[in-house]
C-alpha cells in the first residue's frame, strides 16, 4: 500500500477504534475523504490489537493502547493512574499534530468521549452534538440501529452522516472458470462459523466434481492449531493446501484466488476491496444488511434460522447451531459454480426469508434511493431531483446485461414496479386512516384537545396503549416489507404513552408519508421508463408511455 | 527481624513457606501472566526473596523494582547467593520504604508511580506489617478512591480529567 503523506497543508485524522473487519471497511470512507482532500496528509488512530494491519493503511498510523489501558484498569496488578497517563499521552500526541479535520468512523461511546478531547477545526462522526449534523446522523442513532434490516450498510450510513458521498461498490474480477478456490474456515466468533464438518463435505463435493481445482484453506497464524486439528484427516492428502498468512501476506495471496468462500470476516472485506470474487456465509450476529461485502456480484448466503441475526454481545444460546445447519452444503456448492451474472439475483428479495442477499437487487436499490433522497433532505425539490434519482436507479437496471435483451425480465421488472406501487398506495391509505384516527378517535381516548393546533396530552397514561397496539398490529398485518415504518411500529409499542411519544408518533407518521410519496413518484417514472424500453409492452399495447423521466 | 533456619519472621510470623519456599515462589510466579508491553514492574514485599529470584529468572527482559519495609531483609537478600545478575537488566532494584504515603510523594516514588507497567504483591511476606504493605500496594495500583485522590495532582491533565475518565469507563463496560 502506497503511503501518501500529502503536502502537509491539510492534516486529517481518521479514528477507527474497532476490529480488523471494521477498519478494512472504513478504508472505503478514507477513499471518499481522499477524493475530497486530494493533497491532504492522512493519519489513522487504530487500536493496539490492530497494529498488524498498519502496513495496509494509506497514511501515518497512531496506536491507541487500548489493551494496555484495559489491563491497568481491570487487573489487580495494573494501575488506574497508568491508564489515565497512557490516554492523556495519546491525546497530547494527537493534539500536537494540529489536525484540520477529524473523522470518527467508530460509532461508540468511547470514541464519542475521545472526540471531546481532540482538537481540530472540523470534526465529523460520533461526538457531542453529532445528531445535529444532519438527518443521516439521526438515522444512524435511531432507525438504523433499531432495524434488523436497514437499507444501508454501516459504511454507507457513516459516510453520509459525515457528509461524504456513499462509496461506490467495488468491482469483482471476472472469472471464467474457477481454478483456485480459497476457503476461510474460521471467523472471530464461534457462532459465525459454518463449521469444519460442513467445509470438509464441501471439499469432498468439489473434489468429486473436479480434481483440477486448487483448494486452499486459509487462516491466520494463531488459527493454525485449531484448523489443523479440525482438518487432521485431510492433512496427508493432496486434496487441499493450508495457508496460515500474516496480514501483509494475505493480500497478494487473495489476488491469485478465483473465489473466496468465507464467513463474515475481515478477509471478506479485504477480498471485496481488491476485487477477488466472494461467496460469503452470514450467520450468528453477522447481519447481511449492515455488514455484507461492498462488492458487485458478491454472493451472500444468509442463515434462515428463526434467531438470526442475534446480538453480537451474546453467545449462541440455542441447543444446536441452527444458523450453520440452515445453509446447506449443496447450496454453497451450487453457488460456487453458478455463473456470476447480474441477473442471477436481480429481482431477489432482500428479506431474510430469501436465502440469497444481493447488493444488486431491485428492491434494495429502490428503498435505498428513497431513503437517500429523504435523508439528504431533498423532499422539497420537486421534479429534477426525483428525475435524477430515478435515472440513477434506472441506470442500475440498464447496466444489467440481461435486461437489455431479456424481454421476460423487463416484464418481470415492470410487474415488480407496479406491484410495489400498489402496495405503497394501499399503505398510504392505511397511514391516512391512522393519522385521521390518531387525530380524532385517539384524542377522545387520550383526553386530548385538538383545538387551535395545540395538543394537550394526559401524562403517562397507559390506557391508550391498546389503541396503539391495535394500529401496530394493523401495520404489521400490512406486510409492508421495509424499514420505513419501523420507527412508527417501535413507537406504537411504547409501554406508556405521554406527550413525548405522541409528538414522536406524529413526526414518524409524517416521515413515513413522505417516504411513501417519494417512492410512488420514483416508481411511476421508473414504470413508464421501463414500458418504453420494453418492445413487447409497446407491441402489446401499441403505445409508448406518455410520461418521461423528467415529468413530475 | 528474626531469621530461623534462614526463614525470616516478623512478630513471630513466617514471611515465606518454611517447608518449600522455592515451590511457593514458583506457584506465585505462575499465578501471573505477562503482557508483551510490560517492561518495568514493581514487586511489593521482599521477604526471604525466593519469589524475587524466581520472578527475575522467569522474566529476564523485565526491569524489576522491589519495595520492602525492613532494611535487614534487604541486607540479607543482597548478601545472599540469590541476589545475582540473572536478568537482562541486571539485579532487581530494591528500595527501602519507610512510609508508604511519603514514599509516593518522593522523586523515586513518583517516577515509579508514573512509569510502571504492573505492580505485583507477594502477600506472604506482608505478615506482621499488613497495614503498611496494603497501603503501599494500593498507592501503586490506584484501585482505591483514596489512593487515586492522593496521586491525581501529580499530573497536569489539562483540565481534561473528567473526559479522560469518561473514556476509561467505557473501556471496562
Tab-separated table of N, CA and C in Angstrom, chain A residues 19 188-192 283-286 307-318 321 323:
chain	number	residue	atom	x	y	z
A	19	UNK	N	-12.483	-3.365	15.256
A	19	UNK	CA	-11.652	-4.539	14.951
A	19	UNK	C	-11.187	-4.509	13.497
A	188	UNK	N	-14.107	-14.674	13.692
A	188	UNK	CA	-13.678	-14.245	15.029
A	188	UNK	C	-14.631	-14.738	16.111
A	189	UNK	N	-15.755	-15.322	15.711
A	189	UNK	CA	-16.790	-15.687	16.677
A	189	UNK	C	-17.356	-17.070	16.323
A	190	UNK	N	-17.395	-17.933	17.303
A	190	UNK	CA	-17.866	-19.310	17.092
A	190	UNK	C	-19.225	-19.357	16.397
A	191	UNK	N	-20.126	-18.459	16.784
A	191	UNK	CA	-21.494	-18.521	16.244
A	191	UNK	C	-21.564	-18.056	14.789
A	192	UNK	N	-20.466	-17.482	14.275
A	192	UNK	CA	-20.451	-17.078	12.863
A	192	UNK	C	-19.720	-18.103	11.984
A	283	UNK	N	-24.069	-15.704	9.291
A	283	UNK	CA	-24.880	-16.335	10.344
A	283	UNK	C	-24.535	-15.695	11.685
A	284	UNK	N	-25.243	-16.126	12.726
A	284	UNK	CA	-24.987	-15.546	14.053
A	284	UNK	C	-25.281	-14.057	14.049
A	285	UNK	N	-24.325	-13.288	14.537
A	285	UNK	CA	-24.536	-11.841	14.617
A	285	UNK	C	-24.107	-11.121	13.337
A	286	UNK	N	-23.670	-11.863	12.346
A	286	UNK	CA	-23.257	-11.242	11.079
A	286	UNK	C	-24.476	-10.805	10.283
A	307	UNK	N	-33.638	-17.347	14.835
A	307	UNK	CA	-32.951	-16.437	15.767
A	307	UNK	C	-31.942	-15.536	15.057
A	308	UNK	N	-31.804	-15.701	13.749
A	308	UNK	CA	-30.816	-14.903	13.012
A	308	UNK	C	-31.400	-13.557	12.596
A	309	UNK	N	-30.702	-12.451	12.688
A	309	UNK	CA	-29.390	-12.290	13.311
A	309	UNK	C	-29.523	-12.071	14.818
A	310	UNK	N	-28.530	-12.504	15.555
A	310	UNK	CA	-28.570	-12.347	17.014
A	310	UNK	C	-27.625	-11.213	17.432
A	311	UNK	N	-27.760	-10.730	18.673
A	311	UNK	CA	-26.866	-9.644	19.112
A	311	UNK	C	-25.405	-10.097	19.179
A	312	UNK	N	-24.507	-9.211	18.806
A	312	UNK	CA	-23.073	-9.548	18.796
A	312	UNK	C	-22.548	-9.834	20.193
A	313	UNK	N	-23.183	-9.221	21.188
A	313	UNK	CA	-22.660	-9.335	22.555
A	313	UNK	C	-23.007	-10.675	23.218
A	314	UNK	N	-23.911	-11.448	22.609
A	314	UNK	CA	-24.319	-12.712	23.239
A	314	UNK	C	-23.722	-13.908	22.511
A	315	UNK	N	-23.444	-14.957	23.290
A	315	UNK	CA	-23.053	-16.205	22.643
A	315	UNK	C	-24.321	-16.943	22.212
A	316	UNK	N	-24.172	-17.925	21.325
A	316	UNK	CA	-25.343	-18.641	20.807
A	316	UNK	C	-25.993	-19.422	21.952
A	317	UNK	N	-27.278	-19.161	22.165
A	317	UNK	CA	-27.978	-19.808	23.282
A	317	UNK	C	-28.877	-20.942	22.815
A	318	UNK	N	-28.823	-21.274	21.533
A	318	UNK	CA	-29.690	-22.337	21.001
A	318	UNK	C	-29.088	-23.709	21.312
A	321	UNK	N	-26.636	-25.368	16.581
A	321	UNK	CA	-26.279	-24.190	15.787
A	321	UNK	C	-27.156	-24.165	14.537
A	323	UNK	N	-28.097	-21.808	12.676
A	323	UNK	CA	-27.606	-20.962	11.581
A	323	UNK	C	-26.803	-21.796	10.573
